JSON list of C-alpha atoms in Angstrom, two decimals:
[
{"chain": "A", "resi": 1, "resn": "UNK", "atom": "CA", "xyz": [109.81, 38.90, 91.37]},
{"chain": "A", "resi": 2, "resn": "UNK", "atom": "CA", "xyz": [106.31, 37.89, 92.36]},
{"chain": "A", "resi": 3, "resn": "UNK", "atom": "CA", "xyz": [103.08, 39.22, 90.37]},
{"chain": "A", "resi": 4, "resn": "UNK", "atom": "CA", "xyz": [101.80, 41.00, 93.44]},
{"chain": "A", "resi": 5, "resn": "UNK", "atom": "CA", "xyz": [105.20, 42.93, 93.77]},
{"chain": "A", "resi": 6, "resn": "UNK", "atom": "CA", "xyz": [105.55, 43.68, 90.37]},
{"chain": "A", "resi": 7, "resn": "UNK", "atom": "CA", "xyz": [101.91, 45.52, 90.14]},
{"chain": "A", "resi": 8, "resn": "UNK", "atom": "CA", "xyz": [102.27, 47.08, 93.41]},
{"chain": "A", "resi": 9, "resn": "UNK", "atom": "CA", "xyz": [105.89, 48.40, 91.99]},
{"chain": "A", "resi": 10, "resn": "UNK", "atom": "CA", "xyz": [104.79, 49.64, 88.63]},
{"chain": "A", "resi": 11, "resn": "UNK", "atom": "CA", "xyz": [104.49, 53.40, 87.57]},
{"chain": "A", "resi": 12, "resn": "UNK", "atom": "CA", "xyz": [104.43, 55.22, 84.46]},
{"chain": "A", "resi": 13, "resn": "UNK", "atom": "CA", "xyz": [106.86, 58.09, 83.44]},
{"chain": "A", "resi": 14, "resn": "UNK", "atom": "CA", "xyz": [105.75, 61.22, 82.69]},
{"chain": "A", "resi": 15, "resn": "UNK", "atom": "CA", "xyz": [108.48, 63.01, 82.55]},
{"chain": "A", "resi": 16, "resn": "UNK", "atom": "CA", "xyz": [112.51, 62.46, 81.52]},
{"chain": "A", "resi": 17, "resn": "UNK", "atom": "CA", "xyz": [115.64, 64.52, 83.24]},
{"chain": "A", "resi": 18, "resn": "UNK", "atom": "CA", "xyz": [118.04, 65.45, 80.24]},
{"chain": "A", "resi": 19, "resn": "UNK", "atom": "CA", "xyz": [120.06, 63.31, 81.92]},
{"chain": "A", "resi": 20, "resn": "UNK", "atom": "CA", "xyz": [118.16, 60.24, 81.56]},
{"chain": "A", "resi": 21, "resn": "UNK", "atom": "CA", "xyz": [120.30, 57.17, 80.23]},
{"chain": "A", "resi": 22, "resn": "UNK", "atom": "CA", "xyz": [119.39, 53.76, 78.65]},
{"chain": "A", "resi": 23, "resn": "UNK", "atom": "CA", "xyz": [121.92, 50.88, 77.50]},
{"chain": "A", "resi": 24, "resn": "UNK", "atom": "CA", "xyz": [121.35, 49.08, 74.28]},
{"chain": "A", "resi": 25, "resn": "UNK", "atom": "CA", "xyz": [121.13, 46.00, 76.75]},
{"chain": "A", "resi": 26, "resn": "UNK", "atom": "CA", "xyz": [118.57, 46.97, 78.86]},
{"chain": "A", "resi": 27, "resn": "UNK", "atom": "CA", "xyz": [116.52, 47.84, 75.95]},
{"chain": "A", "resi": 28, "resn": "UNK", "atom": "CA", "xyz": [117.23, 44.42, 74.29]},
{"chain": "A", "resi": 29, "resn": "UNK", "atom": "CA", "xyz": [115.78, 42.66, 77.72]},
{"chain": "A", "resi": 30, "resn": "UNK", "atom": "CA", "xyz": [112.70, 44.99, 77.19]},
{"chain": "A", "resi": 31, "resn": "UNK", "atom": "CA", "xyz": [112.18, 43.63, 73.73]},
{"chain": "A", "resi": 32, "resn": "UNK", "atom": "CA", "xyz": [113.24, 39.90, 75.06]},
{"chain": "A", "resi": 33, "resn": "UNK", "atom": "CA", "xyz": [110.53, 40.11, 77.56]},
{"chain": "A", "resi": 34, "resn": "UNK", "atom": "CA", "xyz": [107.89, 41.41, 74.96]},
{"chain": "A", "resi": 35, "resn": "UNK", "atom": "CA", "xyz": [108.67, 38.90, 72.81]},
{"chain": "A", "resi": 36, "resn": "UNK", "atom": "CA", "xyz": [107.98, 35.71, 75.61]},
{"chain": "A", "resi": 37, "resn": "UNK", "atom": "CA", "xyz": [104.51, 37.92, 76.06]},
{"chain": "A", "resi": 38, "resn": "UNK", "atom": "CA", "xyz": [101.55, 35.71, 74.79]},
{"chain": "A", "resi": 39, "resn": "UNK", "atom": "CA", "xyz": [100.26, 36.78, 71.48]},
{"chain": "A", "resi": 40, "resn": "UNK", "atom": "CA", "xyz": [97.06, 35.86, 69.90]},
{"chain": "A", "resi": 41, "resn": "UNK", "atom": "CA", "xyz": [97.17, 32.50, 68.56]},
{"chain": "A", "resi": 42, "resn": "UNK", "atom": "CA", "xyz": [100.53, 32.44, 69.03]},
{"chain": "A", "resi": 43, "resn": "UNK", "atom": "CA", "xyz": [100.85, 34.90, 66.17]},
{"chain": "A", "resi": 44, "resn": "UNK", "atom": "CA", "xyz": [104.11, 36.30, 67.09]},
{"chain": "A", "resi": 45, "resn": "UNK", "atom": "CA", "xyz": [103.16, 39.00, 64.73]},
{"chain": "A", "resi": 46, "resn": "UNK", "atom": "CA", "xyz": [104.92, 41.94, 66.78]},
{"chain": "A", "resi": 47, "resn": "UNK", "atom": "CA", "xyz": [107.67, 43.82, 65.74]},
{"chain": "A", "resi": 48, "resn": "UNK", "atom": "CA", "xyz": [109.52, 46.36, 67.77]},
{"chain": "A", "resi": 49, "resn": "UNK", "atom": "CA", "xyz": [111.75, 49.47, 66.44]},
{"chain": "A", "resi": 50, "resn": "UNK", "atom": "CA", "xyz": [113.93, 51.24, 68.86]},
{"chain": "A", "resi": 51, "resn": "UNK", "atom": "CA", "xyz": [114.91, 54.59, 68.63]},
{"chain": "A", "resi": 52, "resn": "UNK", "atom": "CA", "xyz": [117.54, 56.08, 70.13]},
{"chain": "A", "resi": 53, "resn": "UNK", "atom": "CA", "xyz": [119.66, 58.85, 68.35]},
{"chain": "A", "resi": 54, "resn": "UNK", "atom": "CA", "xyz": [118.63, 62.64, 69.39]},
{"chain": "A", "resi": 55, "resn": "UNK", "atom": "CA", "xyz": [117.97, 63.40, 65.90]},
{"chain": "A", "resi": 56, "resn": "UNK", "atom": "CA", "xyz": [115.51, 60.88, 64.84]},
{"chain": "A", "resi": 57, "resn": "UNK", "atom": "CA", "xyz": [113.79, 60.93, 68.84]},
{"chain": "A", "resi": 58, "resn": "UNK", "atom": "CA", "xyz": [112.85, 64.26, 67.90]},
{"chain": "A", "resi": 59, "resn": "UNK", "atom": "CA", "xyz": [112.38, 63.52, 64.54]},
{"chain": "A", "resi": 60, "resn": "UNK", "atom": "CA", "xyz": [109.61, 60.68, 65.26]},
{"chain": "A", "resi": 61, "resn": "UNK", "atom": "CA", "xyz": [107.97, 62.76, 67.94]},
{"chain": "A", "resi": 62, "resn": "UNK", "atom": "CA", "xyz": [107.25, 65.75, 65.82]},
{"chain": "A", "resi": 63, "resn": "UNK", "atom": "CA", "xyz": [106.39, 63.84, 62.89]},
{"chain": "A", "resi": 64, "resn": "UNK", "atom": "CA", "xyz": [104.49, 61.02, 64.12]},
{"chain": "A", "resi": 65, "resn": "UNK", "atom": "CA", "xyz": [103.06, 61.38, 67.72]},
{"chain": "A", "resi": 66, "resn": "UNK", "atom": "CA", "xyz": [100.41, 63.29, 68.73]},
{"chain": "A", "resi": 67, "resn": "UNK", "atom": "CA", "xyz": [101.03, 66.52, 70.69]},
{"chain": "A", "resi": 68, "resn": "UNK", "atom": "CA", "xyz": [100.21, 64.94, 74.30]},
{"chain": "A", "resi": 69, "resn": "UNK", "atom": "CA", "xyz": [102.66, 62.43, 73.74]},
{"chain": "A", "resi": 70, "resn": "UNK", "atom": "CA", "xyz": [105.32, 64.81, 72.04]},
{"chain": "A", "resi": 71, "resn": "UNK", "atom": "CA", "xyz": [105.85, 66.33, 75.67]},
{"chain": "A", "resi": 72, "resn": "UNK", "atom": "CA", "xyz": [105.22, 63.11, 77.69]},
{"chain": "A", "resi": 73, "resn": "UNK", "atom": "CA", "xyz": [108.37, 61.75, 75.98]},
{"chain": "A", "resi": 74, "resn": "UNK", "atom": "CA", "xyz": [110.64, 64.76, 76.15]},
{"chain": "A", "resi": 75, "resn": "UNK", "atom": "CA", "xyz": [113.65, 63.73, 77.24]},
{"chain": "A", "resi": 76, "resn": "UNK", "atom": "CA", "xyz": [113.62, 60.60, 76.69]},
{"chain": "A", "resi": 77, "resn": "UNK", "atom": "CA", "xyz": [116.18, 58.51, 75.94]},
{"chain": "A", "resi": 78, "resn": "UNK", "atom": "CA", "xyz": [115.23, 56.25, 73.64]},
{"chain": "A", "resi": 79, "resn": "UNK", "atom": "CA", "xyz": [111.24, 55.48, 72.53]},
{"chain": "A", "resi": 80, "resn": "UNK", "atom": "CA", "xyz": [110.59, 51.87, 71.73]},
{"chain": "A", "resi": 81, "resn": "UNK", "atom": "CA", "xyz": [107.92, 51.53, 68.45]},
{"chain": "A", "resi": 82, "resn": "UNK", "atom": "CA", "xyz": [105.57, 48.75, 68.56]},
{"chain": "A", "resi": 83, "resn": "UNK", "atom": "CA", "xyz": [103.78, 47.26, 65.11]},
{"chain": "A", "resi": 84, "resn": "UNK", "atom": "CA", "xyz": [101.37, 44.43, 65.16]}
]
């Protein structure tokens, strides 16, 4: 895909349909991609943590993200935790 494409393409979610569905694949050529990203100095120092179980999504949004983001990721299938 060219650059220009891709930014005139992109969007941001908001909001998640119960129904909303992610394979383990797709979100392992996320994390791929991420990874190839440049990093500073070519620290590499990013690690990603992938949740995905209904139990634990609700888990880590009532325990660890702040109320605007608790309903910004409602419903959503799986949220992707970045450390750097």
């Amino acid at each position: 895909m060219e650059f220009q494409k891709l930014i005139e393409e992109r969007r941001t979610i908001r909001k998640y349909s119960p129904e909303s569905r992610i394979t383990k694949e797709d979100l392992l050529a996320v994390i791929r991609a991420a990874q190839e990203a440049p990093s500073w100095k070519n620290s590499q120092t990013g690690r990603y943590y992938v949740v995905m179980s209904p139990e634990m999504l609700e888990k880590v949004r009532k325990d660890c993200l702040p109320e605007f983001n608790q309903k910004n990721s409602a419903n959503a299938p799986a949220l992707i935790i970045t450390i750097f």
